[in-house]
JSON list of C-alpha atoms in Angstrom, two decimals:
[
{"chain": "A", "resi": 81, "resn": "MET", "atom": "CA", "xyz": [-0.40, -1.49, -15.04]},
{"chain": "A", "resi": 82, "resn": "ILE", "atom": "CA", "xyz": [-1.66, -2.17, -11.50]},
{"chain": "A", "resi": 83, "resn": "THR", "atom": "CA", "xyz": [-4.75, -0.14, -10.69]},
{"chain": "A", "resi": 84, "resn": "LYS", "atom": "CA", "xyz": [-4.77, 2.25, -7.72]},
{"chain": "A", "resi": 85, "resn": "ARG", "atom": "CA", "xyz": [-7.18, 1.31, -4.97]},
{"chain": "A", "resi": 86, "resn": "ILE", "atom": "CA", "xyz": [-9.69, 3.58, -3.24]},
{"chain": "A", "resi": 87, "resn": "ILE", "atom": "CA", "xyz": [-10.44, 2.38, 0.27]},
{"chain": "A", "resi": 88, "resn": "PRO", "atom": "CA", "xyz": [-13.03, 3.78, 2.68]},
{"chain": "A", "resi": 89, "resn": "CYS", "atom": "CA", "xyz": [-12.11, 3.35, 6.33]},
{"chain": "A", "resi": 90, "resn": "LEU", "atom": "CA", "xyz": [-14.69, 2.56, 8.99]},
{"chain": "A", "resi": 91, "resn": "ASP", "atom": "CA", "xyz": [-13.53, 3.45, 12.50]},
{"chain": "A", "resi": 92, "resn": "VAL", "atom": "CA", "xyz": [-15.87, 1.59, 14.84]},
{"chain": "A", "resi": 93, "resn": "ARG", "atom": "CA", "xyz": [-16.52, 2.37, 18.50]},
{"chain": "A", "resi": 94, "resn": "ASP", "atom": "CA", "xyz": [-19.36, 0.85, 20.55]},
{"chain": "A", "resi": 95, "resn": "GLY", "atom": "CA", "xyz": [-20.88, -0.63, 17.41]},
{"chain": "A", "resi": 96, "resn": "ARG", "atom": "CA", "xyz": [-21.01, 2.64, 15.45]},
{"chain": "A", "resi": 97, "resn": "VAL", "atom": "CA", "xyz": [-18.79, 4.26, 12.82]},
{"chain": "A", "resi": 98, "resn": "VAL", "atom": "CA", "xyz": [-17.16, 7.41, 14.24]},
{"chain": "A", "resi": 99, "resn": "LYS", "atom": "CA", "xyz": [-14.78, 10.08, 12.93]},
{"chain": "A", "resi": 100, "resn": "GLY", "atom": "CA", "xyz": [-12.58, 12.70, 14.54]},
{"chain": "A", "resi": 101, "resn": "VAL", "atom": "CA", "xyz": [-9.66, 15.04, 13.87]},
{"chain": "A", "resi": 102, "resn": "ASN", "atom": "CA", "xyz": [-6.07, 14.07, 14.75]},
{"chain": "A", "resi": 103, "resn": "PHE", "atom": "CA", "xyz": [-7.54, 10.92, 16.37]},
{"chain": "A", "resi": 104, "resn": "GLU", "atom": "CA", "xyz": [-9.59, 13.04, 18.83]},
{"chain": "A", "resi": 105, "resn": "GLY", "atom": "CA", "xyz": [-13.11, 14.48, 19.19]},
{"chain": "A", "resi": 106, "resn": "LEU", "atom": "CA", "xyz": [-14.96, 11.47, 17.79]},
{"chain": "A", "resi": 107, "resn": "SER", "atom": "CA", "xyz": [-18.50, 11.95, 16.48]},
{"chain": "A", "resi": 108, "resn": "ASP", "atom": "CA", "xyz": [-21.10, 9.38, 15.42]},
{"chain": "A", "resi": 109, "resn": "VAL", "atom": "CA", "xyz": [-21.50, 8.70, 11.69]},
{"chain": "A", "resi": 110, "resn": "SER", "atom": "CA", "xyz": [-23.52, 5.56, 10.90]},
{"chain": "A", "resi": 111, "resn": "SER", "atom": "CA", "xyz": [-24.05, 1.82, 11.25]},
{"chain": "A", "resi": 112, "resn": "PRO", "atom": "CA", "xyz": [-20.91, -0.05, 10.09]},
{"chain": "A", "resi": 113, "resn": "VAL", "atom": "CA", "xyz": [-22.92, -2.78, 8.40]},
{"chain": "A", "resi": 114, "resn": "GLU", "atom": "CA", "xyz": [-25.05, -0.32, 6.42]},
{"chain": "A", "resi": 115, "resn": "LEU", "atom": "CA", "xyz": [-22.03, 1.75, 5.46]},
{"chain": "A", "resi": 116, "resn": "ALA", "atom": "CA", "xyz": [-20.03, -1.30, 4.41]},
{"chain": "A", "resi": 117, "resn": "ASP", "atom": "CA", "xyz": [-22.91, -2.45, 2.21]},
{"chain": "A", "resi": 118, "resn": "PHE", "atom": "CA", "xyz": [-23.16, 1.02, 0.65]},
{"chain": "A", "resi": 119, "resn": "TYR", "atom": "CA", "xyz": [-19.45, 1.20, -0.19]},
{"chain": "A", "resi": 120, "resn": "SER", "atom": "CA", "xyz": [-19.39, -2.33, -1.54]},
{"chain": "A", "resi": 121, "resn": "LYS", "atom": "CA", "xyz": [-22.09, -1.35, -4.03]},
{"chain": "A", "resi": 122, "resn": "CYS", "atom": "CA", "xyz": [-20.70, 2.02, -5.10]},
{"chain": "A", "resi": 123, "resn": "GLY", "atom": "CA", "xyz": [-17.23, 1.14, -6.33]},
{"chain": "A", "resi": 124, "resn": "ALA", "atom": "CA", "xyz": [-14.89, 0.89, -3.35]},
{"chain": "A", "resi": 125, "resn": "ASP", "atom": "CA", "xyz": [-11.99, -1.44, -4.08]},
{"chain": "A", "resi": 126, "resn": "GLU", "atom": "CA", "xyz": [-11.59, -2.58, -0.48]},
{"chain": "A", "resi": 127, "resn": "LEU", "atom": "CA", "xyz": [-12.85, -1.74, 2.98]},
{"chain": "A", "resi": 128, "resn": "VAL", "atom": "CA", "xyz": [-10.95, -1.27, 6.21]},
{"chain": "A", "resi": 129, "resn": "PHE", "atom": "CA", "xyz": [-12.62, -1.80, 9.59]},
{"chain": "A", "resi": 130, "resn": "TYR", "atom": "CA", "xyz": [-10.85, -0.59, 12.74]},
{"chain": "A", "resi": 131, "resn": "ASP", "atom": "CA", "xyz": [-12.15, -1.27, 16.23]},
{"chain": "A", "resi": 132, "resn": "ILE", "atom": "CA", "xyz": [-10.46, 1.91, 17.43]},
{"chain": "A", "resi": 133, "resn": "THR", "atom": "CA", "xyz": [-10.72, 1.40, 21.19]},
{"chain": "A", "resi": 134, "resn": "ALA", "atom": "CA", "xyz": [-10.06, -2.36, 21.44]},
{"chain": "A", "resi": 135, "resn": "SER", "atom": "CA", "xyz": [-6.33, -1.98, 22.13]},
{"chain": "A", "resi": 136, "resn": "ALA", "atom": "CA", "xyz": [-6.72, 0.90, 24.56]},
{"chain": "A", "resi": 137, "resn": "GLU", "atom": "CA", "xyz": [-9.44, -0.97, 26.44]},
{"chain": "A", "resi": 138, "resn": "GLY", "atom": "CA", "xyz": [-7.52, -4.24, 26.38]},
{"chain": "A", "resi": 139, "resn": "ARG", "atom": "CA", "xyz": [-10.32, -6.29, 24.87]},
{"chain": "A", "resi": 140, "resn": "ALA", "atom": "CA", "xyz": [-10.90, -8.48, 21.84]},
{"chain": "A", "resi": 141, "resn": "LEU", "atom": "CA", "xyz": [-12.09, -6.96, 18.58]},
{"chain": "A", "resi": 142, "resn": "PHE", "atom": "CA", "xyz": [-15.82, -6.97, 17.79]},
{"chain": "A", "resi": 143, "resn": "THR", "atom": "CA", "xyz": [-16.90, -10.04, 15.85]},
{"chain": "A", "resi": 144, "resn": "ASP", "atom": "CA", "xyz": [-20.70, -9.84, 15.53]},
{"chain": "A", "resi": 145, "resn": "ILE", "atom": "CA", "xyz": [-20.58, -6.67, 13.42]},
{"chain": "A", "resi": 146, "resn": "LEU", "atom": "CA", "xyz": [-17.74, -8.12, 11.35]},
{"chain": "A", "resi": 147, "resn": "CYS", "atom": "CA", "xyz": [-19.64, -11.33, 10.59]},
{"chain": "A", "resi": 148, "resn": "GLU", "atom": "CA", "xyz": [-22.73, -9.36, 9.58]},
{"chain": "A", "resi": 149, "resn": "ALA", "atom": "CA", "xyz": [-20.75, -7.00, 7.34]},
{"chain": "A", "resi": 150, "resn": "ALA", "atom": "CA", "xyz": [-18.80, -9.83, 5.70]},
{"chain": "A", "resi": 151, "resn": "LYS", "atom": "CA", "xyz": [-22.07, -11.40, 4.54]},
{"chain": "A", "resi": 152, "resn": "LYS", "atom": "CA", "xyz": [-22.94, -8.24, 2.60]},
{"chain": "A", "resi": 153, "resn": "VAL", "atom": "CA", "xyz": [-19.53, -7.15, 1.33]},
{"chain": "A", "resi": 154, "resn": "PHE", "atom": "CA", "xyz": [-18.02, -8.67, -1.81]},
{"chain": "A", "resi": 155, "resn": "ILE", "atom": "CA", "xyz": [-14.76, -6.74, -1.89]},
{"chain": "A", "resi": 156, "resn": "PRO", "atom": "CA", "xyz": [-11.63, -7.42, 0.20]},
{"chain": "A", "resi": 157, "resn": "LEU", "atom": "CA", "xyz": [-12.06, -6.60, 3.88]},
{"chain": "A", "resi": 158, "resn": "THR", "atom": "CA", "xyz": [-9.18, -5.64, 6.17]},
{"chain": "A", "resi": 159, "resn": "VAL", "atom": "CA", "xyz": [-9.87, -5.65, 9.90]},
{"chain": "A", "resi": 160, "resn": "GLY", "atom": "CA", "xyz": [-7.82, -4.32, 12.81]},
{"chain": "A", "resi": 161, "resn": "GLY", "atom": "CA", "xyz": [-7.99, -3.32, 16.46]},
{"chain": "A", "resi": 162, "resn": "GLY", "atom": "CA", "xyz": [-7.12, -5.48, 19.45]},
{"chain": "A", "resi": 163, "resn": "ILE", "atom": "CA", "xyz": [-5.07, -7.96, 17.39]},
{"chain": "A", "resi": 164, "resn": "ASN", "atom": "CA", "xyz": [-2.53, -9.34, 19.86]},
{"chain": "A", "resi": 165, "resn": "THR", "atom": "CA", "xyz": [-2.21, -13.07, 19.21]},
{"chain": "A", "resi": 166, "resn": "LEU", "atom": "CA", "xyz": [-2.45, -15.68, 16.46]},
{"chain": "A", "resi": 167, "resn": "ASP", "atom": "CA", "xyz": [-5.81, -16.63, 17.94]},
{"chain": "A", "resi": 168, "resn": "ASP", "atom": "CA", "xyz": [-7.00, -13.08, 17.20]},
{"chain": "A", "resi": 169, "resn": "PHE", "atom": "CA", "xyz": [-5.87, -13.49, 13.57]},
{"chain": "A", "resi": 170, "resn": "ASP", "atom": "CA", "xyz": [-7.68, -16.80, 13.38]},
{"chain": "A", "resi": 171, "resn": "ARG", "atom": "CA", "xyz": [-10.91, -15.45, 14.87]},
{"chain": "A", "resi": 172, "resn": "VAL", "atom": "CA", "xyz": [-11.06, -12.41, 12.58]},
{"chain": "A", "resi": 173, "resn": "LEU", "atom": "CA", "xyz": [-10.29, -14.41, 9.44]},
{"chain": "A", "resi": 174, "resn": "LYS", "atom": "CA", "xyz": [-12.99, -16.94, 10.33]},
{"chain": "A", "resi": 175, "resn": "CYS", "atom": "CA", "xyz": [-15.45, -14.04, 10.67]},
{"chain": "A", "resi": 176, "resn": "GLY", "atom": "CA", "xyz": [-14.88, -13.10, 7.03]},
{"chain": "A", "resi": 177, "resn": "ALA", "atom": "CA", "xyz": [-11.86, -10.79, 6.95]},
{"chain": "A", "resi": 178, "resn": "ASP", "atom": "CA", "xyz": [-9.45, -11.17, 4.03]},
{"chain": "A", "resi": 179, "resn": "LYS", "atom": "CA", "xyz": [-6.56, -9.36, 5.72]},
{"chain": "A", "resi": 180, "resn": "VAL", "atom": "CA", "xyz": [-5.72, -8.56, 9.33]},
{"chain": "A", "resi": 181, "resn": "SER", "atom": "CA", "xyz": [-4.23, -5.24, 10.37]},
{"chain": "A", "resi": 182, "resn": "VAL", "atom": "CA", "xyz": [-1.97, -5.13, 13.40]},
{"chain": "A", "resi": 183, "resn": "ASN", "atom": "CA", "xyz": [-0.48, -2.16, 15.22]},
{"chain": "A", "resi": 184, "resn": "SER", "atom": "CA", "xyz": [-0.24, -2.17, 19.03]},
{"chain": "A", "resi": 185, "resn": "GLY", "atom": "CA", "xyz": [-0.08, -5.98, 19.12]},
{"chain": "A", "resi": 186, "resn": "ALA", "atom": "CA", "xyz": [3.06, -5.96, 16.94]},
{"chain": "A", "resi": 187, "resn": "ILE", "atom": "CA", "xyz": [4.61, -3.26, 19.11]},
{"chain": "A", "resi": 188, "resn": "ARG", "atom": "CA", "xyz": [4.10, -5.43, 22.18]},
{"chain": "A", "resi": 189, "resn": "ASN", "atom": "CA", "xyz": [5.24, -8.59, 20.40]},
{"chain": "A", "resi": 190, "resn": "PRO", "atom": "CA", "xyz": [7.29, -7.98, 17.22]},
{"chain": "A", "resi": 191, "resn": "ASP", "atom": "CA", "xyz": [7.32, -11.75, 16.53]},
{"chain": "A", "resi": 192, "resn": "LEU", "atom": "CA", "xyz": [3.55, -11.66, 15.97]},
{"chain": "A", "resi": 193, "resn": "ILE", "atom": "CA", "xyz": [3.97, -10.48, 12.36]},
{"chain": "A", "resi": 194, "resn": "TYR", "atom": "CA", "xyz": [6.50, -13.21, 11.55]},
{"chain": "A", "resi": 195, "resn": "GLU", "atom": "CA", "xyz": [4.33, -15.91, 13.16]},
{"chain": "A", "resi": 196, "resn": "ALA", "atom": "CA", "xyz": [1.14, -14.72, 11.46]},
{"chain": "A", "resi": 197, "resn": "ALA", "atom": "CA", "xyz": [2.81, -14.45, 8.04]},
{"chain": "A", "resi": 198, "resn": "LYS", "atom": "CA", "xyz": [4.22, -17.94, 8.43]},
{"chain": "A", "resi": 199, "resn": "ARG", "atom": "CA", "xyz": [0.81, -19.39, 9.31]},
{"chain": "A", "resi": 200, "resn": "TYR", "atom": "CA", "xyz": [-1.52, -17.39, 7.04]},
{"chain": "A", "resi": 201, "resn": "GLY", "atom": "CA", "xyz": [0.78, -15.92, 4.36]},
{"chain": "A", "resi": 202, "resn": "ASP", "atom": "CA", "xyz": [2.28, -12.46, 3.89]},
{"chain": "A", "resi": 203, "resn": "GLN", "atom": "CA", "xyz": [-0.73, -11.29, 1.89]},
{"chain": "A", "resi": 204, "resn": "CYS", "atom": "CA", "xyz": [-2.89, -11.67, 5.02]},
{"chain": "A", "resi": 205, "resn": "VAL", "atom": "CA", "xyz": [-0.77, -9.51, 7.32]},
{"chain": "A", "resi": 206, "resn": "VAL", "atom": "CA", "xyz": [-0.99, -5.71, 7.26]},
{"chain": "A", "resi": 207, "resn": "ILE", "atom": "CA", "xyz": [1.14, -3.45, 9.44]},
{"chain": "A", "resi": 208, "resn": "SER", "atom": "CA", "xyz": [-0.88, -0.38, 10.31]},
{"chain": "A", "resi": 209, "resn": "ALA", "atom": "CA", "xyz": [1.39, 2.33, 11.69]},
{"chain": "A", "resi": 210, "resn": "ASP", "atom": "CA", "xyz": [0.04, 5.42, 13.46]},
{"chain": "A", "resi": 211, "resn": "VAL", "atom": "CA", "xyz": [2.83, 7.96, 13.02]},
{"chain": "A", "resi": 212, "resn": "LYS", "atom": "CA", "xyz": [3.33, 11.51, 14.28]},
{"chain": "A", "resi": 213, "resn": "ARG", "atom": "CA", "xyz": [6.17, 14.01, 14.15]},
{"chain": "A", "resi": 214, "resn": "VAL", "atom": "CA", "xyz": [7.77, 14.53, 17.55]},
{"chain": "A", "resi": 215, "resn": "ASP", "atom": "CA", "xyz": [10.67, 16.99, 17.76]},
{"chain": "A", "resi": 216, "resn": "GLY", "atom": "CA", "xyz": [11.34, 16.58, 14.05]},
{"chain": "A", "resi": 217, "resn": "THR", "atom": "CA", "xyz": [11.34, 12.76, 14.12]},
{"chain": "A", "resi": 218, "resn": "PHE", "atom": "CA", "xyz": [8.64, 10.34, 12.92]},
{"chain": "A", "resi": 219, "resn": "ARG", "atom": "CA", "xyz": [7.45, 8.39, 15.98]},
{"chain": "A", "resi": 220, "resn": "VAL", "atom": "CA", "xyz": [5.21, 5.32, 16.23]},
{"chain": "A", "resi": 221, "resn": "PHE", "atom": "CA", "xyz": [2.11, 5.70, 18.40]},
{"chain": "A", "resi": 222, "resn": "ALA", "atom": "CA", "xyz": [0.14, 2.85, 19.95]},
{"chain": "A", "resi": 223, "resn": "LYS", "atom": "CA", "xyz": [-3.37, 2.33, 21.36]},
{"chain": "A", "resi": 224, "resn": "GLY", "atom": "CA", "xyz": [-5.20, 4.28, 18.68]},
{"chain": "A", "resi": 225, "resn": "GLY", "atom": "CA", "xyz": [-2.74, 7.15, 18.64]},
{"chain": "A", "resi": 226, "resn": "ARG", "atom": "CA", "xyz": [-2.87, 7.65, 22.41]},
{"chain": "A", "resi": 227, "resn": "GLU", "atom": "CA", "xyz": [0.59, 6.46, 23.41]},
{"chain": "A", "resi": 228, "resn": "ASN", "atom": "CA", "xyz": [3.98, 7.55, 22.09]},
{"chain": "A", "resi": 229, "resn": "THR", "atom": "CA", "xyz": [6.16, 4.44, 21.92]},
{"chain": "A", "resi": 230, "resn": "GLY", "atom": "CA", "xyz": [9.32, 6.48, 21.35]},
{"chain": "A", "resi": 231, "resn": "MET", "atom": "CA", "xyz": [10.19, 4.24, 18.40]},
{"chain": "A", "resi": 232, "resn": "GLU", "atom": "CA", "xyz": [11.42, 5.76, 15.12]},
{"chain": "A", "resi": 233, "resn": "ALA", "atom": "CA", "xyz": [8.70, 5.00, 12.60]},
{"chain": "A", "resi": 234, "resn": "ILE", "atom": "CA", "xyz": [10.46, 4.40, 9.29]},
{"chain": "A", "resi": 235, "resn": "SER", "atom": "CA", "xyz": [12.88, 1.79, 10.63]},
{"chain": "A", "resi": 236, "resn": "TRP", "atom": "CA", "xyz": [10.01, 0.15, 12.54]},
{"chain": "A", "resi": 237, "resn": "ILE", "atom": "CA", "xyz": [7.88, -0.20, 9.41]},
{"chain": "A", "resi": 238, "resn": "LYS", "atom": "CA", "xyz": [10.86, -1.55, 7.45]},
{"chain": "A", "resi": 239, "resn": "ARG", "atom": "CA", "xyz": [11.44, -4.15, 10.16]},
{"chain": "A", "resi": 240, "resn": "CYS", "atom": "CA", "xyz": [7.78, -5.21, 10.12]},
{"chain": "A", "resi": 241, "resn": "VAL", "atom": "CA", "xyz": [7.91, -5.77, 6.35]},
{"chain": "A", "resi": 242, "resn": "GLU", "atom": "CA", "xyz": [11.13, -7.75, 6.69]},
{"chain": "A", "resi": 243, "resn": "ASN", "atom": "CA", "xyz": [9.32, -9.90, 9.27]},
{"chain": "A", "resi": 244, "resn": "GLY", "atom": "CA", "xyz": [6.55, -10.72, 6.78]},
{"chain": "A", "resi": 245, "resn": "ALA", "atom": "CA", "xyz": [3.99, -7.91, 6.63]},
{"chain": "A", "resi": 246, "resn": "GLY", "atom": "CA", "xyz": [2.64, -7.92, 3.08]},
{"chain": "A", "resi": 247, "resn": "GLU", "atom": "CA", "xyz": [1.16, -4.43, 3.14]},
{"chain": "A", "resi": 248, "resn": "VAL", "atom": "CA", "xyz": [1.62, -1.12, 4.98]},
{"chain": "A", "resi": 249, "resn": "VAL", "atom": "CA", "xyz": [-1.12, 1.28, 6.02]},
{"chain": "A", "resi": 250, "resn": "LEU", "atom": "CA", "xyz": [0.55, 4.55, 6.98]},
{"chain": "A", "resi": 251, "resn": "ASN", "atom": "CA", "xyz": [-1.74, 6.64, 9.18]},
{"chain": "A", "resi": 252, "resn": "SER", "atom": "CA", "xyz": [-0.41, 10.18, 9.61]},
{"chain": "A", "resi": 253, "resn": "ILE", "atom": "CA", "xyz": [-1.77, 11.52, 12.90]},
{"chain": "A", "resi": 254, "resn": "ASP", "atom": "CA", "xyz": [-0.56, 14.98, 11.87]},
{"chain": "A", "resi": 255, "resn": "THR", "atom": "CA", "xyz": [-2.90, 15.12, 8.87]},
{"chain": "A", "resi": 256, "resn": "ASP", "atom": "CA", "xyz": [-5.75, 12.86, 10.12]},
{"chain": "A", "resi": 257, "resn": "GLY", "atom": "CA", "xyz": [-9.15, 14.48, 9.64]},
{"chain": "A", "resi": 258, "resn": "VAL", "atom": "CA", "xyz": [-7.60, 17.86, 8.78]},
{"chain": "A", "resi": 259, "resn": "LYS", "atom": "CA", "xyz": [-8.49, 17.53, 5.08]},
{"chain": "A", "resi": 260, "resn": "GLY", "atom": "CA", "xyz": [-5.38, 19.35, 3.91]},
{"chain": "A", "resi": 261, "resn": "GLY", "atom": "CA", "xyz": [-3.98, 16.53, 1.80]},
{"chain": "A", "resi": 262, "resn": "PHE", "atom": "CA", "xyz": [-2.04, 13.35, 2.40]},
{"chain": "A", "resi": 263, "resn": "ASP", "atom": "CA", "xyz": [1.28, 13.40, 4.25]},
{"chain": "A", "resi": 264, "resn": "LEU", "atom": "CA", "xyz": [3.50, 13.12, 1.18]},
{"chain": "A", "resi": 265, "resn": "GLU", "atom": "CA", "xyz": [6.77, 13.56, 3.04]},
{"chain": "A", "resi": 266, "resn": "MET", "atom": "CA", "xyz": [6.01, 10.74, 5.45]},
{"chain": "A", "resi": 267, "resn": "LEU", "atom": "CA", "xyz": [4.74, 8.48, 2.66]},
{"chain": "A", "resi": 268, "resn": "GLN", "atom": "CA", "xyz": [7.86, 9.05, 0.56]},
{"chain": "A", "resi": 269, "resn": "LYS", "atom": "CA", "xyz": [10.06, 7.98, 3.47]},
{"chain": "A", "resi": 270, "resn": "VAL", "atom": "CA", "xyz": [8.14, 4.71, 3.79]},
{"chain": "A", "resi": 271, "resn": "CYS", "atom": "CA", "xyz": [8.05, 4.02, 0.04]},
{"chain": "A", "resi": 272, "resn": "ASP", "atom": "CA", "xyz": [11.83, 4.41, -0.03]},
{"chain": "A", "resi": 273, "resn": "VAL", "atom": "CA", "xyz": [12.41, 1.52, 2.40]},
{"chain": "A", "resi": 274, "resn": "VAL", "atom": "CA", "xyz": [9.75, -1.11, 1.57]},
{"chain": "A", "resi": 275, "resn": "ASN", "atom": "CA", "xyz": [8.81, -3.09, -1.52]},
{"chain": "A", "resi": 276, "resn": "VAL", "atom": "CA", "xyz": [5.25, -4.05, -0.55]},
{"chain": "A", "resi": 277, "resn": "PRO", "atom": "CA", "xyz": [2.02, -2.10, -1.23]},
{"chain": "A", "resi": 278, "resn": "VAL", "atom": "CA", "xyz": [1.73, 1.15, 0.75]},
{"chain": "A", "resi": 279, "resn": "ILE", "atom": "CA", "xyz": [-1.67, 2.62, 1.58]},
{"chain": "A", "resi": 280, "resn": "ALA", "atom": "CA", "xyz": [-1.87, 6.34, 2.33]},
{"chain": "A", "resi": 281, "resn": "SER", "atom": "CA", "xyz": [-4.16, 7.28, 5.21]},
{"chain": "A", "resi": 282, "resn": "GLY", "atom": "CA", "xyz": [-4.93, 10.62, 6.82]},
{"chain": "A", "resi": 283, "resn": "GLY", "atom": "CA", "xyz": [-5.59, 13.99, 5.26]},
{"chain": "A", "resi": 284, "resn": "ALA", "atom": "CA", "xyz": [-7.80, 13.52, 2.20]},
{"chain": "A", "resi": 285, "resn": "GLY", "atom": "CA", "xyz": [-10.08, 16.53, 1.78]},
{"chain": "A", "resi": 286, "resn": "CYS", "atom": "CA", "xyz": [-10.98, 16.54, -1.91]},
{"chain": "A", "resi": 287, "resn": "ILE", "atom": "CA", "xyz": [-10.50, 14.69, -5.19]},
{"chain": "A", "resi": 288, "resn": "ASP", "atom": "CA", "xyz": [-7.38, 16.70, -6.02]},
{"chain": "A", "resi": 289, "resn": "ASP", "atom": "CA", "xyz": [-5.66, 15.30, -2.93]},
{"chain": "A", "resi": 290, "resn": "PHE", "atom": "CA", "xyz": [-5.87, 11.80, -4.46]},
{"chain": "A", "resi": 291, "resn": "VAL", "atom": "CA", "xyz": [-4.66, 13.05, -7.84]},
{"chain": "A", "resi": 292, "resn": "LYS", "atom": "CA", "xyz": [-1.68, 14.74, -6.19]},
{"chain": "A", "resi": 293, "resn": "LEU", "atom": "CA", "xyz": [-0.97, 11.63, -4.10]},
{"chain": "A", "resi": 294, "resn": "PHE", "atom": "CA", "xyz": [-0.74, 9.24, -7.05]},
{"chain": "A", "resi": 295, "resn": "LYS", "atom": "CA", "xyz": [0.99, 11.71, -9.37]},
{"chain": "A", "resi": 296, "resn": "THR", "atom": "CA", "xyz": [3.61, 12.70, -6.79]},
{"chain": "A", "resi": 297, "resn": "LEU", "atom": "CA", "xyz": [4.15, 9.23, -5.33]},
{"chain": "A", "resi": 298, "resn": "PRO", "atom": "CA", "xyz": [3.46, 6.60, -8.01]},
{"chain": "A", "resi": 299, "resn": "LYS", "atom": "CA", "xyz": [4.75, 3.89, -5.65]},
{"chain": "A", "resi": 300, "resn": "VAL", "atom": "CA", "xyz": [1.76, 4.44, -3.34]},
{"chain": "A", "resi": 301, "resn": "ASP", "atom": "CA", "xyz": [-0.78, 1.72, -4.12]},
{"chain": "A", "resi": 302, "resn": "ALA", "atom": "CA", "xyz": [-3.94, 3.05, -2.50]},
{"chain": "A", "resi": 303, "resn": "GLY", "atom": "CA", "xyz": [-5.62, 6.03, -0.89]},
{"chain": "A", "resi": 304, "resn": "LEU", "atom": "CA", "xyz": [-7.67, 5.51, 2.22]},
{"chain": "A", "resi": 305, "resn": "ALA", "atom": "CA", "xyz": [-10.16, 8.03, 3.59]},
{"chain": "A", "resi": 306, "resn": "ALA", "atom": "CA", "xyz": [-13.12, 8.25, 5.93]},
{"chain": "A", "resi": 307, "resn": "SER", "atom": "CA", "xyz": [-15.03, 11.47, 6.50]},
{"chain": "A", "resi": 308, "resn": "ILE", "atom": "CA", "xyz": [-15.05, 12.76, 2.91]},
{"chain": "A", "resi": 309, "resn": "PHE", "atom": "CA", "xyz": [-16.76, 9.52, 1.87]},
{"chain": "A", "resi": 310, "resn": "HIS", "atom": "CA", "xyz": [-18.95, 9.14, 4.98]},
{"chain": "A", "resi": 311, "resn": "PHE", "atom": "CA", "xyz": [-20.39, 12.65, 4.71]},
{"chain": "A", "resi": 312, "resn": "GLY", "atom": "CA", "xyz": [-20.85, 12.59, 0.95]},
{"chain": "A", "resi": 313, "resn": "GLU", "atom": "CA", "xyz": [-18.24, 15.26, 0.20]},
{"chain": "A", "resi": 314, "resn": "VAL", "atom": "CA", "xyz": [-16.65, 13.02, -2.42]},
{"chain": "A", "resi": 315, "resn": "SER", "atom": "CA", "xyz": [-18.27, 10.11, -4.22]},
{"chain": "A", "resi": 316, "resn": "ILE", "atom": "CA", "xyz": [-16.07, 7.17, -5.13]},
{"chain": "A", "resi": 317, "resn": "SER", "atom": "CA", "xyz": [-17.38, 7.08, -8.70]},
{"chain": "A", "resi": 318, "resn": "ASP", "atom": "CA", "xyz": [-16.59, 10.80, -9.24]},
{"chain": "A", "resi": 319, "resn": "LEU", "atom": "CA", "xyz": [-13.16, 10.31, -7.70]},
{"chain": "A", "resi": 320, "resn": "LYS", "atom": "CA", "xyz": [-12.33, 7.41, -9.97]},
{"chain": "A", "resi": 321, "resn": "GLN", "atom": "CA", "xyz": [-13.52, 9.21, -13.10]},
{"chain": "A", "resi": 322, "resn": "GLU", "atom": "CA", "xyz": [-11.27, 12.14, -12.25]},
{"chain": "A", "resi": 323, "resn": "LEU", "atom": "CA", "xyz": [-8.30, 9.86, -11.59]},
{"chain": "A", "resi": 324, "resn": "LYS", "atom": "CA", "xyz": [-8.87, 8.21, -14.96]},
{"chain": "A", "resi": 325, "resn": "LYS", "atom": "CA", "xyz": [-8.82, 11.65, -16.66]},
{"chain": "A", "resi": 326, "resn": "HIS", "atom": "CA", "xyz": [-5.35, 12.13, -15.17]},
{"chain": "A", "resi": 327, "resn": "ASN", "atom": "CA", "xyz": [-4.22, 8.77, -16.59]},
{"chain": "A", "resi": 328, "resn": "ILE", "atom": "CA", "xyz": [-4.14, 7.17, -13.15]},
{"chain": "A", "resi": 329, "resn": "PRO", "atom": "CA", "xyz": [-5.25, 3.54, -13.53]},
{"chain": "A", "resi": 330, "resn": "VAL", "atom": "CA", "xyz": [-8.37, 2.64, -11.51]},
{"chain": "A", "resi": 331, "resn": "ARG", "atom": "CA", "xyz": [-11.06, -0.05, -11.55]},
{"chain": "A", "resi": 332, "resn": "LEU", "atom": "CA", "xyz": [-14.29, 1.54, -12.78]}
]
């Protein structure tokens, strides 16, 4: 049986890891390199780095921090933020990333996913979708959750996977940072239309939220969280031991 992955997420702004609620009110947490090293040593299955203001500011993603972190991290590293061209994919992969996450860049140029998958392989391309309910419909947001694209989210994600995305990170803006549990309804809708790994993001507040996620939606491959790990509210080792007690397969 394929093990479920536990993935800390490092949102980076101005060279520091930050965290907010519903993508707003960001506060400083730590050095991304130090935090990446810590998680690599304490049982995280993968790490996700997002340069959360690169797209909104129209600039290239940080590379110096990424190179430094990649030297210390020995688990898969997914990197996103400001990925708009194949050159951006190339630059990030050469800095040590294993997978590249694209959101706003794919919205601007839907062919980017197809072109990147063709050049680097599906396993390298991750569609990261920031999704929020608007008038009862799931809508895709761009630029770090700042801009409503008006696009219906489930069909958009399905299209991205058909174009070659090998993994989906579903970020629920509605539950982000609220710590009330993952957005199970939204996740179910995505799992119903894709056949690639789906990573749940947004809403984890305690260990039970992960248990409920994997028990309710066995098709979800991984749980991603930030603040509960960053602030020591949940340790990855404790989380995995509890998942194992509930017969949820994990790498210990």
